PDB file of C-alpha atoms in Angstrom:
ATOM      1  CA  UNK K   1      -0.786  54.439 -73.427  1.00  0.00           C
ATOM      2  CA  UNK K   2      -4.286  55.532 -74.237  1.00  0.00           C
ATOM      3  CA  UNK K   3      -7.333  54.218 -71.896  1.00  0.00           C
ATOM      4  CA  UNK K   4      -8.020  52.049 -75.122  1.00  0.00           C
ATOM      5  CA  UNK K   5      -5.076  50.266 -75.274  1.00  0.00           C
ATOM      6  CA  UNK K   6      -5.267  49.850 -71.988  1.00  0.00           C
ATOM      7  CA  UNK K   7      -8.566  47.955 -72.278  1.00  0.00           C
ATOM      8  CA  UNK K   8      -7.293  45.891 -74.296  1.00  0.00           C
ATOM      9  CA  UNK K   9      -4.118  44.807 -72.525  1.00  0.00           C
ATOM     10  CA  UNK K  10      -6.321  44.263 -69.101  1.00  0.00           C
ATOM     11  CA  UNK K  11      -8.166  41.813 -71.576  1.00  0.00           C
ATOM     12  CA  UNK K  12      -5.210  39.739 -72.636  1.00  0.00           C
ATOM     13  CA  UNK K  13      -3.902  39.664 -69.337  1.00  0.00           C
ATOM     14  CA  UNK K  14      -7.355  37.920 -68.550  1.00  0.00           C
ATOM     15  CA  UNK K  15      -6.972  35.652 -71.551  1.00  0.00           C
ATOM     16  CA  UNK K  16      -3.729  34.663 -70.464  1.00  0.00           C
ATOM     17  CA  UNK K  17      -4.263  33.989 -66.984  1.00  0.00           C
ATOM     18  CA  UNK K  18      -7.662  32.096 -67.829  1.00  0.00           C
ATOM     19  CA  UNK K  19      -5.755  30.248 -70.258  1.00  0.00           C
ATOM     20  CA  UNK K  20      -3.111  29.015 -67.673  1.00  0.00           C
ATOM     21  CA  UNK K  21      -5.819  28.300 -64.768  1.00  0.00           C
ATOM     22  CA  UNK K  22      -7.511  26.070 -67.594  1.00  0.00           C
ATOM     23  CA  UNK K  23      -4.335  24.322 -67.833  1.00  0.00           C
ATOM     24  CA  UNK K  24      -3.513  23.932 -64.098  1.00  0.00           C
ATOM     25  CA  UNK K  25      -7.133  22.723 -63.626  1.00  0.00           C
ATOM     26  CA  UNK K  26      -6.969  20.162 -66.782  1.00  0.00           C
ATOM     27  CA  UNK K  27      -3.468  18.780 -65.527  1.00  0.00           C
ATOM     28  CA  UNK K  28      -4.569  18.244 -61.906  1.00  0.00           C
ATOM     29  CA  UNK K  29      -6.971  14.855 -62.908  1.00  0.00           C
ATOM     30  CA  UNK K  30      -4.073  13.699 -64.386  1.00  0.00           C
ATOM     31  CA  UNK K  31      -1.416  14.237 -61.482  1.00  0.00           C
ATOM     32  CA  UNK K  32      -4.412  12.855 -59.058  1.00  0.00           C
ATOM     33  CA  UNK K  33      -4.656   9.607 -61.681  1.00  0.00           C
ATOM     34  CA  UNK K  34      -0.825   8.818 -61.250  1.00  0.00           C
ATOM     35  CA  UNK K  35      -0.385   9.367 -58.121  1.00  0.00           C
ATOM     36  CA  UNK K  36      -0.477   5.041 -57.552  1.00  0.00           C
ATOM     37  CA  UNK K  37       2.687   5.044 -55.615  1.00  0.00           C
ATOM     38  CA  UNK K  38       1.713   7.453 -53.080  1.00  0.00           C
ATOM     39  CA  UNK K  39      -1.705   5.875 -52.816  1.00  0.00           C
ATOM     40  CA  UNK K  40      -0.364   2.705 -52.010  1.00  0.00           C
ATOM     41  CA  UNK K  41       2.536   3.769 -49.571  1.00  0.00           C
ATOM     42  CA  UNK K  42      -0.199   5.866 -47.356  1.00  0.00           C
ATOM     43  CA  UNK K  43      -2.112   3.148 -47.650  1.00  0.00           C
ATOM     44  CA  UNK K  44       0.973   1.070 -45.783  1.00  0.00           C
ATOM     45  CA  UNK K  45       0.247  -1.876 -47.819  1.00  0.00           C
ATOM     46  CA  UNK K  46       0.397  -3.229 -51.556  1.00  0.00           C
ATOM     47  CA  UNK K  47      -2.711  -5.728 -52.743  1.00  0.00           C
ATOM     48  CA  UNK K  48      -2.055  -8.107 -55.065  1.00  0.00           C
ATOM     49  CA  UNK K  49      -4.752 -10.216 -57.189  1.00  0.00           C
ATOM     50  CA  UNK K  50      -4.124 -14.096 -57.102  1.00  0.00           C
ATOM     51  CA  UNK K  51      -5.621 -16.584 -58.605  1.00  0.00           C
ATOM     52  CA  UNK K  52      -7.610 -19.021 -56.206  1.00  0.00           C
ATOM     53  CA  UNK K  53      -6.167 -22.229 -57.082  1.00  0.00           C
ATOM     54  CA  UNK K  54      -2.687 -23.028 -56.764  1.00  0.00           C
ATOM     55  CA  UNK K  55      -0.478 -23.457 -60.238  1.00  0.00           C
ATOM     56  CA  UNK K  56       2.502 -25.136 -59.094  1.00  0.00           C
ATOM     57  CA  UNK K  57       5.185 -23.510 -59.928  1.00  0.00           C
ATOM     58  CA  UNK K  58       3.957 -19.882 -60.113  1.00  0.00           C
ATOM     59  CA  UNK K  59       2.024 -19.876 -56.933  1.00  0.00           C
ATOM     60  CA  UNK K  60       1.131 -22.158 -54.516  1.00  0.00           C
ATOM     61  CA  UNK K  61       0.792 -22.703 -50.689  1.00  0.00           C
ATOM     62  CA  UNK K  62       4.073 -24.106 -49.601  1.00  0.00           C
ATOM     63  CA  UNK K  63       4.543 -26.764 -46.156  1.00  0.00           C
ATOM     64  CA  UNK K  64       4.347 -23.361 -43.964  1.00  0.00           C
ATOM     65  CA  UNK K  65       1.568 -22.283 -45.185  1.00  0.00           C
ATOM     66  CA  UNK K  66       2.499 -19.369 -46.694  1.00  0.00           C
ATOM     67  CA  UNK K  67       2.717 -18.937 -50.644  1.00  0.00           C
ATOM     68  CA  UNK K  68       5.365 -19.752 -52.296  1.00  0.00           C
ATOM     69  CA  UNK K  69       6.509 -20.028 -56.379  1.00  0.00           C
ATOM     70  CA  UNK K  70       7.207 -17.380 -58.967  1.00  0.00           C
ATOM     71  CA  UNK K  71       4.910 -14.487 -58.770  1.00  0.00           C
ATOM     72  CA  UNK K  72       4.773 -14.216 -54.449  1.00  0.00           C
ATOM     73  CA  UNK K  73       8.381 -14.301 -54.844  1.00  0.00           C
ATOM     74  CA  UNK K  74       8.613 -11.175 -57.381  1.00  0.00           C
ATOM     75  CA  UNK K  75       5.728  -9.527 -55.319  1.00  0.00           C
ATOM     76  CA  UNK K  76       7.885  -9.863 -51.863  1.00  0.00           C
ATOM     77  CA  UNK K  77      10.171  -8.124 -53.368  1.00  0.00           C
ATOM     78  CA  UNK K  78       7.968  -5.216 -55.170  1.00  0.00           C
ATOM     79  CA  UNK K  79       6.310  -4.853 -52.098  1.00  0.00           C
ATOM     80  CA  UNK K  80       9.795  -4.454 -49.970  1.00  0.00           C
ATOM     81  CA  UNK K  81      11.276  -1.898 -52.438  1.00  0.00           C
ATOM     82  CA  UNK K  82       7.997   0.329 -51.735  1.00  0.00           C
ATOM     83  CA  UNK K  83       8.288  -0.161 -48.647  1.00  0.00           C
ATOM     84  CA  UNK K  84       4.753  -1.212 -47.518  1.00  0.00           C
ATOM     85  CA  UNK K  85       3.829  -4.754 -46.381  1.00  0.00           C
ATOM     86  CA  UNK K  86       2.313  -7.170 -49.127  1.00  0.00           C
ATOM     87  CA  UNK K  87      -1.256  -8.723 -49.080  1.00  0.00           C
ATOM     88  CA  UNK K  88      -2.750 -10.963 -51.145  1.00  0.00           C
ATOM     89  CA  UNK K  89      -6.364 -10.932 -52.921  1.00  0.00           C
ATOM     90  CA  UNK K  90      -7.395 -14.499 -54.294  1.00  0.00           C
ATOM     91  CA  UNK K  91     -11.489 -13.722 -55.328  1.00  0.00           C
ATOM     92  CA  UNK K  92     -10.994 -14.284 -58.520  1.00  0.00           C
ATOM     93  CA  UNK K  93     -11.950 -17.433 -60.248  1.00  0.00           C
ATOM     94  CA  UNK K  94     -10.737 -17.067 -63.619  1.00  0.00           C
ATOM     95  CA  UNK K  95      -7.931 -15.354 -65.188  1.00  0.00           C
ATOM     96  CA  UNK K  96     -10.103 -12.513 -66.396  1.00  0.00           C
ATOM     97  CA  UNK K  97     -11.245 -12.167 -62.995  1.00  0.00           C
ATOM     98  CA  UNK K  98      -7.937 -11.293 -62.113  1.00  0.00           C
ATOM     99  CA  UNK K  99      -7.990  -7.823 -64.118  1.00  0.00           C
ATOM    100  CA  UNK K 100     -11.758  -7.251 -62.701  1.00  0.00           C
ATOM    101  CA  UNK K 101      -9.948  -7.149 -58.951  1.00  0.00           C
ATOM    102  CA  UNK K 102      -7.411  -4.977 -60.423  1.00  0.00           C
ATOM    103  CA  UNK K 103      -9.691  -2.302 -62.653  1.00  0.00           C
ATOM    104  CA  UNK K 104     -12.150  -2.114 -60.150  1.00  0.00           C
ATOM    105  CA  UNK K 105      -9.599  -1.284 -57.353  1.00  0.00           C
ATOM    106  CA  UNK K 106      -9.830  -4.508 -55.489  1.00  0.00           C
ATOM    107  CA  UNK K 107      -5.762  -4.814 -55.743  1.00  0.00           C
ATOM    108  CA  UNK K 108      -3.165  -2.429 -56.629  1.00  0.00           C
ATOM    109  CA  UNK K 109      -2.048  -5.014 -59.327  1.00  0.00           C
ATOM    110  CA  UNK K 110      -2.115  -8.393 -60.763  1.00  0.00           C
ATOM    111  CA  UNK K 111       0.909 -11.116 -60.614  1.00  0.00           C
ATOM    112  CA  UNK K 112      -0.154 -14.371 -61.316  1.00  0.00           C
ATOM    113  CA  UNK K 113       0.571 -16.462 -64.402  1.00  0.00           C
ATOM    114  CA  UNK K 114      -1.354 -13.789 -66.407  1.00  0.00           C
ATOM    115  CA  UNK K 115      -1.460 -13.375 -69.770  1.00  0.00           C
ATOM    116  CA  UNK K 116      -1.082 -10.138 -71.316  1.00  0.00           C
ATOM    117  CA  UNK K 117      -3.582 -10.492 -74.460  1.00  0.00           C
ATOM    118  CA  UNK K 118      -4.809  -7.603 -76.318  1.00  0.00           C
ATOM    119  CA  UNK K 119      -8.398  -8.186 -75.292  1.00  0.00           C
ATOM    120  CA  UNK K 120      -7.108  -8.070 -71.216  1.00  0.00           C
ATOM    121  CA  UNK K 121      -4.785  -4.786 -72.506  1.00  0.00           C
ATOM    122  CA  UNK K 122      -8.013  -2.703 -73.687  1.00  0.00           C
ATOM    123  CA  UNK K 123      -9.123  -2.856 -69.687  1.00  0.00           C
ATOM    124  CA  UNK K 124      -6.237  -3.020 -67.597  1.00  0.00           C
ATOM    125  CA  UNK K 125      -2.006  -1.787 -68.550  1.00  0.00           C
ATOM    126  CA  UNK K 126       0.361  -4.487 -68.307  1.00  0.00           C
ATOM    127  CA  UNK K 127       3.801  -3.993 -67.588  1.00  0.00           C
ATOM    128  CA  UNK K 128       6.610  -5.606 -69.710  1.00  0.00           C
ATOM    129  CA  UNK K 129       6.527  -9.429 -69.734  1.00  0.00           C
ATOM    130  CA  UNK K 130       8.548 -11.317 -67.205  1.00  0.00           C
ATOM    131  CA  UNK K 131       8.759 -14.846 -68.287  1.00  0.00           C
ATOM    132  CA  UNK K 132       7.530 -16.485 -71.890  1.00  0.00           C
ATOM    133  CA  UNK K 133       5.867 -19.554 -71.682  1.00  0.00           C
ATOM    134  CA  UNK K 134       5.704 -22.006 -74.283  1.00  0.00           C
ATOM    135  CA  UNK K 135       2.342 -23.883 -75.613  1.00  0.00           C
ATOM    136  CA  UNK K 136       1.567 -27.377 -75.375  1.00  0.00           C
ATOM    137  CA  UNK K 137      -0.438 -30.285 -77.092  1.00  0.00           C
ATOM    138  CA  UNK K 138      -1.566 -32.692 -75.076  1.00  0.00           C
ATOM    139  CA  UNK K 139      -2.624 -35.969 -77.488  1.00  0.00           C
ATOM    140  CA  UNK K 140      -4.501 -38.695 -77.189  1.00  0.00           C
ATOM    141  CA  UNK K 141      -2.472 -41.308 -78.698  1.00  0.00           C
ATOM    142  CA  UNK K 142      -5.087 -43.518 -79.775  1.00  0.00           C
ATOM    143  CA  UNK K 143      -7.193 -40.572 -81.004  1.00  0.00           C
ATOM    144  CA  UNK K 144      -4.011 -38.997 -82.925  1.00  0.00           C
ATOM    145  CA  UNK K 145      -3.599 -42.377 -84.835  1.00  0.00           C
ATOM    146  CA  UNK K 146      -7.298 -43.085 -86.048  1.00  0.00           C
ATOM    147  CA  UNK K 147      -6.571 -39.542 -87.299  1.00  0.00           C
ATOM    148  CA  UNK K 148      -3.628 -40.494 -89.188  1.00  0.00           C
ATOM    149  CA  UNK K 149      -5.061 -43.592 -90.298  1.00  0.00           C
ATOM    150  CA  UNK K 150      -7.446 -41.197 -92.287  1.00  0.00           C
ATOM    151  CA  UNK K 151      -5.701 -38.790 -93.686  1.00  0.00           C
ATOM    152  CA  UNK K 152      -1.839 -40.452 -93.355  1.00  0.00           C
ATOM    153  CA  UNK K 153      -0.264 -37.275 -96.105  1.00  0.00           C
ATOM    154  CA  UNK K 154      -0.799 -35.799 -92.723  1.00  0.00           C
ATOM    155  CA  UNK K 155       0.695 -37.386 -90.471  1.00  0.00           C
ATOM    156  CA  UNK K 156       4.035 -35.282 -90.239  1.00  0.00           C
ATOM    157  CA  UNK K 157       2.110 -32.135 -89.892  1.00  0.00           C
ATOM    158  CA  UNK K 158       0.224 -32.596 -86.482  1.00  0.00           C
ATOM    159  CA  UNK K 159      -1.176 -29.421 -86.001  1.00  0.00           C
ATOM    160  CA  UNK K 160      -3.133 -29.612 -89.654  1.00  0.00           C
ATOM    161  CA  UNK K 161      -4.005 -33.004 -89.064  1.00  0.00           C
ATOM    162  CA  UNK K 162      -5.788 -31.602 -85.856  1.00  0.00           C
ATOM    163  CA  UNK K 163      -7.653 -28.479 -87.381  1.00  0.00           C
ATOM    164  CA  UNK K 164     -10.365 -30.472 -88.731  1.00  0.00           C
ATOM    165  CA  UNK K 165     -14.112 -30.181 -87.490  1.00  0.00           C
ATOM    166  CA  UNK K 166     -13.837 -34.136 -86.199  1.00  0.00           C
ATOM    167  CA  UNK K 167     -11.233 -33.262 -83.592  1.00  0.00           C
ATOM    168  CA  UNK K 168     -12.192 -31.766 -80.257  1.00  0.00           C
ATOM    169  CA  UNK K 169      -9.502 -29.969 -78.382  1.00  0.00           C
ATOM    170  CA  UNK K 170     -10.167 -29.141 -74.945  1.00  0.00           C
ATOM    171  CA  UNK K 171      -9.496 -25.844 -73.021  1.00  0.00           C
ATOM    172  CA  UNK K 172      -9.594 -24.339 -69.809  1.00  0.00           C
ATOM    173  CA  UNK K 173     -12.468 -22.019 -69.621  1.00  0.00           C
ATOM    174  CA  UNK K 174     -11.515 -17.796 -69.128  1.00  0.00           C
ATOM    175  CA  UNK K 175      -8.070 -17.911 -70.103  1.00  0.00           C
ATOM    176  CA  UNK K 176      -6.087 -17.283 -72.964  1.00  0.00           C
ATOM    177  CA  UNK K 177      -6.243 -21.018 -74.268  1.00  0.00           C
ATOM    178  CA  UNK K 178      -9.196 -20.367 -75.432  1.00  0.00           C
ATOM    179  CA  UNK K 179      -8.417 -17.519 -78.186  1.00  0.00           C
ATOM    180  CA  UNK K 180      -5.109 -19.254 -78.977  1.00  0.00           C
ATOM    181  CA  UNK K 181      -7.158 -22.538 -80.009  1.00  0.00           C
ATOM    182  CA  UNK K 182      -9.764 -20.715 -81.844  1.00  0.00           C
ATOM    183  CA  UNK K 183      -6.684 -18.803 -83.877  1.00  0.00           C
ATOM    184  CA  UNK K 184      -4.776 -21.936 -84.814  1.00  0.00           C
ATOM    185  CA  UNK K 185      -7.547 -25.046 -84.783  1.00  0.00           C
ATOM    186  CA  UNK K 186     -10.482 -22.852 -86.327  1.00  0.00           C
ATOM    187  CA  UNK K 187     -11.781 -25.761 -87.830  1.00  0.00           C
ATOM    188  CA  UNK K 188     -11.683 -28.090 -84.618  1.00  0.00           C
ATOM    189  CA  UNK K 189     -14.216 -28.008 -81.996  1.00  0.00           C
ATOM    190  CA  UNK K 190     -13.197 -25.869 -78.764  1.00  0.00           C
ATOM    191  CA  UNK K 191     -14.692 -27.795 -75.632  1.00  0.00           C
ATOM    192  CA  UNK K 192     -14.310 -25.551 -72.460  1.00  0.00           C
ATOM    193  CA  UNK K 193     -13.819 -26.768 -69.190  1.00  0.00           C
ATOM    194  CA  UNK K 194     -13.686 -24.810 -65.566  1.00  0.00           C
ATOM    195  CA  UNK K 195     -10.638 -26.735 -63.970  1.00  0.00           C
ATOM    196  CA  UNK K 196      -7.707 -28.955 -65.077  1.00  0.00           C
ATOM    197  CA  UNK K 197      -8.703 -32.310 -63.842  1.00  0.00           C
ATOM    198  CA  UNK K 198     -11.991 -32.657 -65.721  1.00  0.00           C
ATOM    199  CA  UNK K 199     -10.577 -31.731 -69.014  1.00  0.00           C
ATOM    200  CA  UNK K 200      -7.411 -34.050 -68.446  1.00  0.00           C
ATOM    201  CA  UNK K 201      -9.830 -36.715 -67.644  1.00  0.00           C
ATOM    202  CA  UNK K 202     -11.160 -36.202 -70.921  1.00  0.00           C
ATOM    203  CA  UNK K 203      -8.496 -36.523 -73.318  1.00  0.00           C
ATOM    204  CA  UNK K 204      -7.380 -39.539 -71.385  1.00  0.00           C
ATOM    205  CA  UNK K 205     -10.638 -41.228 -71.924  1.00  0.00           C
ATOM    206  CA  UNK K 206     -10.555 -40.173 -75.504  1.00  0.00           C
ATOM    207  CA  UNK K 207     -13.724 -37.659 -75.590  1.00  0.00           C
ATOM    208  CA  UNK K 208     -11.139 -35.096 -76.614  1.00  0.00           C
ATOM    209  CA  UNK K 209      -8.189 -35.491 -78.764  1.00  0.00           C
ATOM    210  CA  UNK K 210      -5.713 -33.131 -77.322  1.00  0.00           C
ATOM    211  CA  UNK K 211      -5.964 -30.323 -74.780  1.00  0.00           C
ATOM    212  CA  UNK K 212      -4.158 -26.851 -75.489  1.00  0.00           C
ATOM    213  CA  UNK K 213      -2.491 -25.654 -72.409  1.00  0.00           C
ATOM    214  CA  UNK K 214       0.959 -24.526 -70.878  1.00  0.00           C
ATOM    215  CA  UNK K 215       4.534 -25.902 -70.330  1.00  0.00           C
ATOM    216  CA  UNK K 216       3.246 -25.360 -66.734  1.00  0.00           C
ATOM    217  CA  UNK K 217       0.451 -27.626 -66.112  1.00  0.00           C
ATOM    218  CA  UNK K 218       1.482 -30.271 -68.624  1.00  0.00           C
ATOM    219  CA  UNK K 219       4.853 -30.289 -66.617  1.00  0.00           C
ATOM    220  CA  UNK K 220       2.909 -30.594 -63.537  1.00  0.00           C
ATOM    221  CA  UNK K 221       1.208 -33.587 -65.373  1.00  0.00           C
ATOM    222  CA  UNK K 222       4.762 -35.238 -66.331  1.00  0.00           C
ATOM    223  CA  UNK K 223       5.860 -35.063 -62.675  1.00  0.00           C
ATOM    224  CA  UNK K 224       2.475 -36.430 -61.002  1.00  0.00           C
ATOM    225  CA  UNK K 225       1.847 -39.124 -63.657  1.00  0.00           C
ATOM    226  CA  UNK K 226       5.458 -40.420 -65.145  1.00  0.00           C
ATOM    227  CA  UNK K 227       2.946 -43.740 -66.504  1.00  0.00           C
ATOM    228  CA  UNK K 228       0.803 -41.194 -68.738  1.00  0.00           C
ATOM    229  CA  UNK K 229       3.458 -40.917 -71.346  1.00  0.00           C
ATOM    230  CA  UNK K 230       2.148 -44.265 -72.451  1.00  0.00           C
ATOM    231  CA  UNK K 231      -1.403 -42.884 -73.577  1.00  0.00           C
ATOM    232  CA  UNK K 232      -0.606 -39.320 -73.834  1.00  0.00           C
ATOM    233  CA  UNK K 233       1.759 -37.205 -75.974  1.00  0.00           C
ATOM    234  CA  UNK K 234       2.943 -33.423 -75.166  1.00  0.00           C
ATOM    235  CA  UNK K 235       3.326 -31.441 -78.656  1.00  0.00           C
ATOM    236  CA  UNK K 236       4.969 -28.470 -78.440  1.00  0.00           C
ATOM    237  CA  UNK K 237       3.555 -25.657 -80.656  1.00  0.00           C
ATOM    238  CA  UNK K 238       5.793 -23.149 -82.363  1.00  0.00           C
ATOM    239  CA  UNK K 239       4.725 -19.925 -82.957  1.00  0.00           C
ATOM    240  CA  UNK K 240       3.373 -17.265 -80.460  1.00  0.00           C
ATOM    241  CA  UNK K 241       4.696 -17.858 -77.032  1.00  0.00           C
ATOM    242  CA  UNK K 242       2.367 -16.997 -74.462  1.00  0.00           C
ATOM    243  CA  UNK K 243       3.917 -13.856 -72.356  1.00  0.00           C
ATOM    244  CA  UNK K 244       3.455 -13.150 -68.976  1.00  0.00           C
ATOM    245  CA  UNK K 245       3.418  -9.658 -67.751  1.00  0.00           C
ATOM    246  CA  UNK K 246       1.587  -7.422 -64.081  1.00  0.00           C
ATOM    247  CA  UNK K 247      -2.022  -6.080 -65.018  1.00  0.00           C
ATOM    248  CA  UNK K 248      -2.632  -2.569 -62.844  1.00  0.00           C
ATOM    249  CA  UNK K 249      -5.489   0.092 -63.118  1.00  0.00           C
ATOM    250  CA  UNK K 250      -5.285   2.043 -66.766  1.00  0.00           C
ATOM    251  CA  UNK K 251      -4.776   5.504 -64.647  1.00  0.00           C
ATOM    252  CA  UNK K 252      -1.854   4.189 -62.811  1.00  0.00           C
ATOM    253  CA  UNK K 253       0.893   5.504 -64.727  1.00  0.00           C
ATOM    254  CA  UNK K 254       3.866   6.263 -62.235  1.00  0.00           C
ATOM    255  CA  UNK K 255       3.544   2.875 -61.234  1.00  0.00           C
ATOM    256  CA  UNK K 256       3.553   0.842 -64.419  1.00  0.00           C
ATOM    257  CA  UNK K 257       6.487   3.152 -65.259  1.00  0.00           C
ATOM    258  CA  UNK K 258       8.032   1.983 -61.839  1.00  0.00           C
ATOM    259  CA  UNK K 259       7.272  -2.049 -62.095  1.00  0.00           C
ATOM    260  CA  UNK K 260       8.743  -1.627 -65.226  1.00  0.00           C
ATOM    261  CA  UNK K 261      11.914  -0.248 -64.411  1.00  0.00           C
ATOM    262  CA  UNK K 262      11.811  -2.734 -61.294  1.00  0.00           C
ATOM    263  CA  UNK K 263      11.691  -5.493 -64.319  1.00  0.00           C
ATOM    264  CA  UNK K 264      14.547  -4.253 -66.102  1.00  0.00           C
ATOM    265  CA  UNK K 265      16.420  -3.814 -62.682  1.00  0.00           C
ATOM    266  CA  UNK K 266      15.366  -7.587 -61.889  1.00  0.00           C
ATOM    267  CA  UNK K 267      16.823  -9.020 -64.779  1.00  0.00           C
ATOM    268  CA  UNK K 268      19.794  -7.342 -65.032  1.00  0.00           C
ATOM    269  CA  UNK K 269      20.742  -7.869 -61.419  1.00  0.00           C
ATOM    270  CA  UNK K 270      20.111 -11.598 -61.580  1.00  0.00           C
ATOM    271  CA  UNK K 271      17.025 -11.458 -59.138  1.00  0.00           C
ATOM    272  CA  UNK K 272      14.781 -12.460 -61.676  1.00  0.00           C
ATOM    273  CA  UNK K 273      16.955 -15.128 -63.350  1.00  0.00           C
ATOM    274  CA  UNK K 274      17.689 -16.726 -59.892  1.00  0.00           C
ATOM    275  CA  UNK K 275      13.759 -17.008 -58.825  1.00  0.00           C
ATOM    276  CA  UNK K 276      12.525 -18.546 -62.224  1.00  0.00           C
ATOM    277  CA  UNK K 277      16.017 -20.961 -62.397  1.00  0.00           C
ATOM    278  CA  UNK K 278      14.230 -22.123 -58.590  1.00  0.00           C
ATOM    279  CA  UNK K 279      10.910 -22.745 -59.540  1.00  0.00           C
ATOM    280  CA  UNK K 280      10.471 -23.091 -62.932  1.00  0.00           C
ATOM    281  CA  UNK K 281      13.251 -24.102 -65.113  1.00  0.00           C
ATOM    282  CA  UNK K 282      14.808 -27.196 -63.706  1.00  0.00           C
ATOM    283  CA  UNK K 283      15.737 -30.930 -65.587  1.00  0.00           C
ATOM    284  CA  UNK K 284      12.618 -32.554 -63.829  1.00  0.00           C
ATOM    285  CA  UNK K 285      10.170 -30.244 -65.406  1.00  0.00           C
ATOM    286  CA  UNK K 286      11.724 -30.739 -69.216  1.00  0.00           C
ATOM    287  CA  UNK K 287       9.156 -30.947 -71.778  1.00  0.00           C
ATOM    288  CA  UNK K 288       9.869 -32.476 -75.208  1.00  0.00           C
ATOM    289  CA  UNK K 289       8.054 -33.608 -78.101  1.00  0.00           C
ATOM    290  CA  UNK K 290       7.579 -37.355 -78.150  1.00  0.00           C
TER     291      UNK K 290
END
């Protein structure tokens, strides 16, 4: 081979080798980003983002002390299966809260009655849903019949009797409610309250007509207050069920990959069925339309 030909094989050798260190060097972010499960096994110890209150029955502080419900039960057992001991983080005072502890590495995920909404999806990656939960009215009788009394061709079709600007439908401030109502009652007035009491107060009193919330609560509300069925009525609304699903960081991929084959596992298996048949779907929690 001539000296020139030699030059230029010496320089494609070059290319090619530069070429493939580029690539090493490009991939190694990437490894570094996924490497979740590793992370958290060194670490000895999974963190998982709570909500601070209690929401009976996905998690709540049972007569022990120790919490109890839906989500500690399916975190137990994430937290097992890796191996590392579970602890929980409960800073966060709103639902979106919950995926600031989780994107800015304050928990390793999120498992807590959350919502996985598009808006919540462009910041954190949720895992496939766990558990659908149906919306709910709650009416104010009273208030539900002056608005039948003025517009009675109406009065079969409850959710278009409510999406009118003289109705004011209640929700709870930083969660999902409040895009739901603003997609189905656009022509009602959204009031937005912090907690649950004040804005059932409200529709019992009549400053609100209904309150848009789910099966959860307003089942809490049946059990607490049988009476209330008097005054109030629970409407359930068709449509777009409200799914439930773990929020973890963007980067994590191994481990969304992971929780979601732990899912799939957990259903299949009967785990899943047999924690959400304890806490959530029994005859005293019911909900109909009446």
């Amino acid at each position: 081979m001539s000296v020139r030909g030699l030059e230029r094989l010496g320089r494609a050798v070059l290319l090619l080798s530069g070429g493939c260190l580029l690539a090493l060097a490009l991939s190694l972010p990437v490894q570094a980003q996924s490497a979740a499960i590793a992370r958290i096994q060194a670490a000895g110890k999974l963190t998982v983002a709570v909500f601070f209150e209690d929401v009976v029955p996905f998690f709540y502080v049972g007569p022990d002390g120790k919490l109890i419900g839906v989500d500690p039960a399916i975190a137990e057992d994430i937290a097992e299966k890796l191996g590392v001991t579970l602890e929980y983080n409960r800073a966060a005072t709103t639902f979106d809260g919950l995926i600031d502890e989780v994107v800015e590495g304050r928990a390793d995920m999120a498992i807590s009655l959350l919502s996985d909404t598009l808006e919540r999806a462009a910041r954190a990656s949720f895992s496939q849903s766990y558990v659908s939960v149906r919306q709910f009215l709650l009416i104010n009788r009273l208030q539900l019949g002056r608005l039948v009394a003025a517009d009675p061709e109406r009065a079969n079709d409850i959710p278009a009797l409510l999406d009118s600007p003289q109705s004011r439908i209640g929700v709870i401030d930083g969660t999902s409610y409040v895009g739901f109502v603003a997609e189905d009652f656009s022509e009602a007035q959204s009031v937005a309250f912090d907690a649950w009491p004040e804005m059932l107060a409200a529709v019992k009193s009549g400053d609100l007509v209904a309150l848009m919330y789910d099966e959860i609560e307003i089942g809490n509300w049946r059990l607490a207050d049988s009476a209330g069925a008097v005054e109030l009525r629970p409407y359930h609304l068709a449509g777009h069920p409200d799914t439930i699903a773990i929020a973890m960081p963007p980067g994590d991929t191994d481990l969304k990959s992971w929780v979601d084959l732990y899912l799939t596992k957990a259903r299949s298996n009967g785990f899943l069925d047999g924690v959400l048949n304890e806490y959530l779907y029994s005859k005293d929690r019911a909900l109909i339309d009446g």
